[in-house]
mmCIF file of C-alpha atoms and ligand atoms in Angstrom:
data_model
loop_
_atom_site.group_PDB
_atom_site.id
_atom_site.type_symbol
_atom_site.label_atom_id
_atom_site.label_comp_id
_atom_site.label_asym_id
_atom_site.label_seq_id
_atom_site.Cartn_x
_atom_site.Cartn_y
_atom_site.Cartn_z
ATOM 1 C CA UNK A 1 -7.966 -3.742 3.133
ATOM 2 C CA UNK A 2 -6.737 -0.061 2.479
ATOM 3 C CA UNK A 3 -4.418 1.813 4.809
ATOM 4 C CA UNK A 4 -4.440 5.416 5.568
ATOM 5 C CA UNK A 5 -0.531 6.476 4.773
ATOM 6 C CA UNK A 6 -0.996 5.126 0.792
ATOM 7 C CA UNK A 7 -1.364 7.503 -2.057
ATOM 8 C CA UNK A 8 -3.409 5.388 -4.124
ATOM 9 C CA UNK A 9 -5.840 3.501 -1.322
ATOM 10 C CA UNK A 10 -6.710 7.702 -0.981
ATOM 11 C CA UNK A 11 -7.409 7.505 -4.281
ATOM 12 C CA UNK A 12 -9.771 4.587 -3.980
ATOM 13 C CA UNK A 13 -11.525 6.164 -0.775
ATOM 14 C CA UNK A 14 -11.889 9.514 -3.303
ATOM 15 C CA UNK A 15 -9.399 11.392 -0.342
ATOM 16 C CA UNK A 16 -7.568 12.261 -3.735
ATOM 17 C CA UNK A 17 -8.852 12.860 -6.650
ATOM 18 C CA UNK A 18 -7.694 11.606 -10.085
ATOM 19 C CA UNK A 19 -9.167 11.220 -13.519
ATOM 20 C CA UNK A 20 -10.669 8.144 -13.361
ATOM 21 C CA UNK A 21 -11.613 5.744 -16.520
ATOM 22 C CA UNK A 22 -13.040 2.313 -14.934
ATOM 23 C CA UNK A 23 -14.271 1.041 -11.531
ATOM 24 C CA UNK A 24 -15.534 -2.122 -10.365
ATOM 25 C CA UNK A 25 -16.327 -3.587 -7.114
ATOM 26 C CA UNK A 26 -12.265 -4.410 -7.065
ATOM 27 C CA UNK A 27 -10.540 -2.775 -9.292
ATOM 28 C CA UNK A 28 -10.119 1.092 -10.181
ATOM 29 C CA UNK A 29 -8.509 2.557 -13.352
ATOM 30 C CA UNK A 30 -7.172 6.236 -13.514
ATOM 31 C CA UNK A 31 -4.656 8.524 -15.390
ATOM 32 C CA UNK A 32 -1.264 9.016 -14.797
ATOM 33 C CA UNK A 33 -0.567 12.412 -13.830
ATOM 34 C CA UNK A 34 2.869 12.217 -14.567
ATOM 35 C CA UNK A 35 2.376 10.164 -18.143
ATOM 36 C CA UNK A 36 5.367 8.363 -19.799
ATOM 37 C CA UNK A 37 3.057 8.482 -23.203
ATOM 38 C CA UNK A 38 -0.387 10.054 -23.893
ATOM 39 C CA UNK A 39 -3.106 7.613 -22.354
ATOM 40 C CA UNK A 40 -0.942 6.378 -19.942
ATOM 41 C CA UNK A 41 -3.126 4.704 -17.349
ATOM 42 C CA UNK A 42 -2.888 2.725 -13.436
ATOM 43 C CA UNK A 43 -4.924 -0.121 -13.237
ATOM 44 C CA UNK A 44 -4.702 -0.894 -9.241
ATOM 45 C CA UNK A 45 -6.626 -3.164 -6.881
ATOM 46 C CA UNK A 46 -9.100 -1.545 -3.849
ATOM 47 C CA UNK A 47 -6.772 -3.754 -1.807
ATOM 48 C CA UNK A 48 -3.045 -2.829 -0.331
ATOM 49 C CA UNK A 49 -0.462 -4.723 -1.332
ATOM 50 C CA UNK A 50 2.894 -3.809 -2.207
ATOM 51 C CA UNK A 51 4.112 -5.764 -5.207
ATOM 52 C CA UNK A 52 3.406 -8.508 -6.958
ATOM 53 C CA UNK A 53 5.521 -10.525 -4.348
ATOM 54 C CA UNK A 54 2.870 -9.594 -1.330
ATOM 55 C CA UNK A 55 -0.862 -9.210 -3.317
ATOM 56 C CA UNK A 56 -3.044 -11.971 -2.620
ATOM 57 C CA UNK A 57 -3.652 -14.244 -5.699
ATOM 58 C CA UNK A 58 -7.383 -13.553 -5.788
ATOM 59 C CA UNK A 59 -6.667 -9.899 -6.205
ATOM 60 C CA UNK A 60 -4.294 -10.596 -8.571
ATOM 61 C CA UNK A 61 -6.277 -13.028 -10.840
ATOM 62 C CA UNK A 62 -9.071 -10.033 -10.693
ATOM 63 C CA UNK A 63 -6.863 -7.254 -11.713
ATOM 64 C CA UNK A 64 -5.688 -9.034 -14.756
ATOM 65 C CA UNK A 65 -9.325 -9.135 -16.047
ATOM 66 C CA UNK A 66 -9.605 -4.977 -15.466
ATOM 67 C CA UNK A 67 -6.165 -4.517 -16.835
ATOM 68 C CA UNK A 68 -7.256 -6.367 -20.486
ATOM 69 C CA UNK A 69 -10.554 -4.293 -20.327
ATOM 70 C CA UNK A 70 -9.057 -0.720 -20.122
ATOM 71 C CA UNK A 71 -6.243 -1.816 -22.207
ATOM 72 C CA UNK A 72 -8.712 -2.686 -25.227
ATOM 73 C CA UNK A 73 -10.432 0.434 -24.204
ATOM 74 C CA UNK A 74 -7.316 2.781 -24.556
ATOM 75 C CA UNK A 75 -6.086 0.651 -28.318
ATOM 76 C CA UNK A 76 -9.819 1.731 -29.421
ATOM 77 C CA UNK A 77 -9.856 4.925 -28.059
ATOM 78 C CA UNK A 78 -6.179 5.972 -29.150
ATOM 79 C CA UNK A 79 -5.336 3.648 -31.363
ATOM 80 C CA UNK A 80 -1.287 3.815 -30.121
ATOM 81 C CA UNK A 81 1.507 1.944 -32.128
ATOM 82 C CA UNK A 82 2.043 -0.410 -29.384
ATOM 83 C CA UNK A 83 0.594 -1.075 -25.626
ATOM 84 C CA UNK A 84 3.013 -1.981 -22.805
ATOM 85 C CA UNK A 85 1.462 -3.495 -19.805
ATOM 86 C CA UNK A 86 4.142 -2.555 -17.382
ATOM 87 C CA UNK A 87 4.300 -3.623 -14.067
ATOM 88 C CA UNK A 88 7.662 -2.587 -11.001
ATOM 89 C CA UNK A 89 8.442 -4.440 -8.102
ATOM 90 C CA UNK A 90 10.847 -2.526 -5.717
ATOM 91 C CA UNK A 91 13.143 0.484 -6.071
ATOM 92 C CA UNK A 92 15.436 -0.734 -8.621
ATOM 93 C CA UNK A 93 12.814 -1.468 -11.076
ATOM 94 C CA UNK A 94 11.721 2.356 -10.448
ATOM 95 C CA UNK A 95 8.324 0.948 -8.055
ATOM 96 C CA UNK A 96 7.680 4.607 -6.556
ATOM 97 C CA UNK A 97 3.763 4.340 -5.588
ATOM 98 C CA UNK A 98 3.810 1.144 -2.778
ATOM 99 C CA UNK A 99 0.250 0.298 -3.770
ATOM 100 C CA UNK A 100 0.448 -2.987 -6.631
ATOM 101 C CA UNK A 101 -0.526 -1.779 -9.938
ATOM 102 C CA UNK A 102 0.041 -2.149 -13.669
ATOM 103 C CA UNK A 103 0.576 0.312 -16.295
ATOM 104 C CA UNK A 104 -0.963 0.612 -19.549
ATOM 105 C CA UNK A 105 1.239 2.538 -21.541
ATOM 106 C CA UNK A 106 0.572 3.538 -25.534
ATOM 107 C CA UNK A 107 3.663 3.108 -27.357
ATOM 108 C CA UNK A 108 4.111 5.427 -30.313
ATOM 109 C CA UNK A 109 6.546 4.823 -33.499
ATOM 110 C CA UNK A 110 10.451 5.200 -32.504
ATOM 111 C CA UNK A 111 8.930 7.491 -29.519
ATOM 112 C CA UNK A 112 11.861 5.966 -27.587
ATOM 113 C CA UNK A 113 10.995 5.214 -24.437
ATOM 114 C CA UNK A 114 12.948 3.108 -22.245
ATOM 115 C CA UNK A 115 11.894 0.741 -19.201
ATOM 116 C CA UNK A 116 12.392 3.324 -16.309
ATOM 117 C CA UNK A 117 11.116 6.322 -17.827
ATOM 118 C CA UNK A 118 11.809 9.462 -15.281
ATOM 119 C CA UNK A 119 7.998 11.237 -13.580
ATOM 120 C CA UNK A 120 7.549 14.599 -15.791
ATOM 121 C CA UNK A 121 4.332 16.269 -14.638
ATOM 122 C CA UNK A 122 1.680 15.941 -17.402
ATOM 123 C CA UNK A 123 -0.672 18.867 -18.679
ATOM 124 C CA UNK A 124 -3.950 17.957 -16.570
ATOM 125 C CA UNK A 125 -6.450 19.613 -19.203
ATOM 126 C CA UNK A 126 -4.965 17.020 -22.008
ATOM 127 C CA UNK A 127 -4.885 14.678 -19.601
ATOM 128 C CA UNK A 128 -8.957 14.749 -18.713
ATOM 129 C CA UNK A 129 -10.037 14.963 -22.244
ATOM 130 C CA UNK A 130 -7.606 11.199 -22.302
ATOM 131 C CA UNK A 131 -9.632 10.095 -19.753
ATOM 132 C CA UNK A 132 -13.008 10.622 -21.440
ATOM 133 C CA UNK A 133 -12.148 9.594 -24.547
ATOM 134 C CA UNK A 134 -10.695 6.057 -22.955
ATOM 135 C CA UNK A 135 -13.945 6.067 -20.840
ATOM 136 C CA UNK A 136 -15.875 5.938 -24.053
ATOM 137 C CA UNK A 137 -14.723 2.785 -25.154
ATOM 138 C CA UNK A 138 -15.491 0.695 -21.800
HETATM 139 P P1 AMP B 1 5.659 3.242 -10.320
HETATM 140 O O1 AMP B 1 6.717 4.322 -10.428
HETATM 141 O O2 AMP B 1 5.833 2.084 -11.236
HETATM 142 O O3 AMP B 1 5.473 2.851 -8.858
HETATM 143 O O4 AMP B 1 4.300 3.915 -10.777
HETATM 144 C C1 AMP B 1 3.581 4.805 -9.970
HETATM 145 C C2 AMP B 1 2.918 5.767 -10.880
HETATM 146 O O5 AMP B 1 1.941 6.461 -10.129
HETATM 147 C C3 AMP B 1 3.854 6.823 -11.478
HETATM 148 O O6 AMP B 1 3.864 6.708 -12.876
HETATM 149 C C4 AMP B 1 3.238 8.146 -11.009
HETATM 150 O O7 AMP B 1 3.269 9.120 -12.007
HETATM 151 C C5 AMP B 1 1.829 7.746 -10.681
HETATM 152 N N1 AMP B 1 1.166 8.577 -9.684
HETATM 153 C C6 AMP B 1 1.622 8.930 -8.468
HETATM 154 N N2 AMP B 1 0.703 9.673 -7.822
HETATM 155 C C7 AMP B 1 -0.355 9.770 -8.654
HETATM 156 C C8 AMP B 1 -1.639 10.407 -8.560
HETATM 157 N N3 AMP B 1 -1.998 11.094 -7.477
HETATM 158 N N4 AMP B 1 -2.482 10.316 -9.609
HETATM 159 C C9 AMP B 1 -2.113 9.623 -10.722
HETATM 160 N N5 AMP B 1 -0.938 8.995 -10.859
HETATM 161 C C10 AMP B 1 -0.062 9.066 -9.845
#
């Protein structure tokens, strides 16, 4: 189930576009245009669901599976000090997309990030040649 008023189910029905890395029957994997890190991707299910509190725990258990698969694929293709799967749940965690969905976020050395990092508009041209070279390694 998608609804129409949801930035990322337009995503899924290609309404918007976005630089994507992996898609299955379930499950769609994209850049972040607004990335806390180079190689910062979404991992989100083709279903709507809020939060973790309110997905269904089929879509869930599928997502996880996606998630692990474009995770390995962004170690190998960037080979990042760290990964962060990150994953918000309401305003004061910083949730601002409404649609579940996890982050995979490449940690460099002391890059000093912290857990509610602020949306700074990334350089799209950087951000494409991200998404192919992730994209190799699924
Ligand atoms: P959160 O703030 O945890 O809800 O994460 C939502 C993420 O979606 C943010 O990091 C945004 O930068 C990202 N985002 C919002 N709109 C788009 C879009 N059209 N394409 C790619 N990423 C997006």
């Amino acid at each position: 189930m998608l609804v129409d008023d949801c930035i990322f189910c337009k995503i899924i029905r290609t309404e918007v576009p976005c630089f994507k890395v992996y898609e299955n029957d379930r499950n769609l994997a994209f850049m972040d245009i607004n990335p806390a890190n180079p190689g910062h991707c979404l991992v989100i299910p083709k279903f709507h669901a809020a939060d973790l509190l309110t997905i269904p725990d089929d879509w869930l258990a599928g997502s996880v599976a996606a998630v692990k698969l474009v995770a390995t694929a962004v170690q190998k293709a960037l080979a990042p000090h760290g990964l962060n799967i990150v994953q918000a749940n309401g305003p004061g965690a910083a949730q601002s997309v409404m649609h579940f969905h996890w982050h995979v976020l490449p940690r460099g050395e002391d890059d000093g990030l912290r857990l509610n990092w602020g949306l700074q508009p990334g350089d799209m041209d950087a951000i494409a040649i991200l998404a192919k070279r992730i994209q190799g390694f699924i």
